[in-house]
Amino acid sequence: MADFNFELVSPERLLLSERVSEVVIPATEGEMTVMANHAPTMTTVKPGVVTVKAADGTVSRYVVFGGFADILPTGCTLLAESAVPVEEVDRTLIEKRIEAAKNELEGIAHGDEQRTRAETFLTELTQLNGILVAF
């Protein structure tokens, strides 16, 4: 199987830069698997888990809290708003983000586009919290 370059970058640090065989990204339009020779694409990323299969077959997972991915036939760069390895996830941090999203919603008028975005973000965080129970 062909491999390609993948980088996962957050504002705090470069989390990963290596040759991989595939990456599963939580894109806003649904999960997408990126492999070598993928069509050029740019997509936004929602809160979720990025699964990386290295060229040697090992699998690693990272929690991301939004961002975007630039995909080329020769590689993929995911620029995350925030990201950590699954092993380092602090569940209380996610619960605090959920609580903050709920508080933000309270101050936004019904029917407002900003409210729709905030509701979507809250739903995504809640789903992520449920997914992390399995890890």
Short mmCIF file of C-alpha atoms in Angstrom, two decimals, residues 15-128:
data_model
loop_
_atom_site.label_atom_id
_atom_site.label_comp_id
_atom_site.label_asym_id
_atom_site.label_seq_id
_atom_site.Cartn_x
_atom_site.Cartn_y
_atom_site.Cartn_z
CA LEU A 15 1.79 16.62 17.12
CA LEU A 16 2.73 14.38 14.23
CA SER A 17 4.79 14.51 11.05
CA GLU A 18 5.40 11.16 9.39
CA ARG A 19 4.70 8.79 6.52
CA VAL A 20 1.30 7.14 6.87
CA SER A 21 -0.85 4.76 4.86
CA GLU A 22 -4.19 6.34 5.79
CA VAL A 23 -5.83 8.98 7.96
CA VAL A 24 -9.49 9.21 9.00
CA ILE A 25 -10.55 12.82 9.50
CA PRO A 26 -13.77 14.04 11.19
CA ALA A 27 -14.71 16.45 8.39
CA THR A 28 -17.79 18.61 8.85
CA GLU A 29 -19.54 16.79 6.00
CA GLY A 30 -18.75 13.38 7.55
CA GLU A 31 -15.72 11.24 8.27
CA MET A 32 -13.33 10.92 5.36
CA THR A 33 -10.46 8.53 4.80
CA VAL A 34 -7.40 10.05 3.17
CA MET A 35 -4.96 7.79 1.34
CA ALA A 36 -2.08 8.33 -1.09
CA ASN A 37 -3.08 9.94 -4.41
CA HIS A 38 -6.24 11.47 -2.90
CA ALA A 39 -7.84 14.18 -5.01
CA PRO A 40 -6.85 17.69 -3.90
CA THR A 41 -9.36 18.79 -1.28
CA MET A 42 -9.67 21.33 1.49
CA THR A 43 -12.21 20.64 4.23
CA THR A 44 -13.17 21.98 7.61
CA VAL A 45 -12.81 19.66 10.58
CA LYS A 46 -15.30 19.29 13.42
CA PRO A 47 -14.53 18.14 16.97
CA GLY A 48 -13.73 14.44 16.82
CA VAL A 49 -11.07 11.75 16.68
CA VAL A 50 -8.41 11.59 13.95
CA THR A 51 -7.21 8.03 13.37
CA VAL A 52 -3.76 7.64 11.81
CA LYS A 53 -2.39 4.39 10.40
CA ALA A 54 1.38 4.73 10.09
CA ALA A 55 3.34 3.21 7.23
CA ASP A 56 4.52 0.47 9.64
CA GLY A 57 0.91 -0.44 10.51
CA THR A 58 0.70 1.10 13.97
CA VAL A 59 -2.44 3.10 14.72
CA SER A 60 -2.61 6.30 16.76
CA ARG A 61 -5.55 8.53 17.60
CA TYR A 62 -5.82 12.23 18.34
CA VAL A 63 -8.71 14.35 19.60
CA VAL A 64 -9.20 17.56 17.62
CA PHE A 65 -11.47 20.49 18.38
CA GLY A 66 -12.05 21.89 14.90
CA GLY A 67 -9.76 23.22 12.21
CA PHE A 68 -9.21 22.42 8.57
CA ALA A 69 -7.35 19.88 6.44
CA ASP A 70 -5.45 20.49 3.21
CA ILE A 71 -5.27 17.26 1.20
CA LEU A 72 -3.03 16.70 -1.81
CA PRO A 73 -2.14 13.51 -3.72
CA THR A 74 1.26 13.50 -1.95
CA GLY A 75 0.19 14.46 1.56
CA CYS A 76 -2.23 15.92 4.06
CA THR A 77 -1.86 18.69 6.61
CA LEU A 78 -4.46 19.05 9.35
CA LEU A 79 -4.35 22.41 11.15
CA ALA A 80 -6.35 21.92 14.33
CA GLU A 81 -7.72 24.63 16.58
CA SER A 82 -6.64 22.36 19.43
CA ALA A 83 -5.46 18.74 19.46
CA VAL A 84 -4.11 16.13 21.88
CA PRO A 85 -3.33 12.42 21.70
CA VAL A 86 -6.33 10.37 22.91
CA GLU A 87 -4.22 9.10 25.82
CA GLU A 88 -3.80 12.68 27.10
CA VAL A 89 -7.47 13.69 26.91
CA ASP A 90 -8.83 15.15 30.11
CA ARG A 91 -12.56 14.35 30.15
CA THR A 92 -13.21 17.24 32.53
CA LEU A 93 -11.80 19.59 29.87
CA ILE A 94 -14.38 18.36 27.36
CA GLU A 95 -17.15 18.67 29.94
CA LYS A 96 -16.04 22.26 30.63
CA ARG A 97 -16.16 23.00 26.88
CA ILE A 98 -19.67 21.54 26.74
CA GLU A 99 -20.75 23.69 29.68
CA ALA A 100 -19.22 26.80 28.07
CA ALA A 101 -21.05 26.04 24.81
CA LYS A 102 -24.34 25.69 26.72
CA ASN A 103 -23.74 29.03 28.46
CA GLU A 104 -22.97 30.68 25.12
CA LEU A 105 -26.23 29.35 23.68
CA GLU A 106 -28.24 30.96 26.47
CA GLY A 107 -27.16 34.42 25.32
CA ILE A 108 -28.03 34.01 21.64
CA ALA A 109 -31.47 34.81 20.22
CA HIS A 110 -33.52 32.04 18.60
CA GLY A 111 -33.35 32.01 14.81
CA ASP A 112 -29.93 33.65 14.78
CA GLU A 113 -27.32 32.03 12.49
CA GLN A 114 -24.78 32.24 15.32
CA ARG A 115 -27.17 30.18 17.48
CA THR A 116 -27.31 27.47 14.80
CA ARG A 117 -23.50 27.28 14.71
CA ALA A 118 -23.34 27.17 18.52
CA GLU A 119 -25.96 24.39 18.65
CA THR A 120 -24.03 22.38 16.05
CA PHE A 121 -20.78 22.82 18.00
CA LEU A 122 -22.48 21.73 21.23
CA THR A 123 -23.84 18.63 19.49
CA GLU A 124 -20.39 17.79 18.09
CA LEU A 125 -18.76 18.17 21.53
CA THR A 126 -21.42 15.98 23.13
CA GLN A 127 -20.91 13.29 20.47
CA LEU A 128 -17.14 13.47 20.98
#
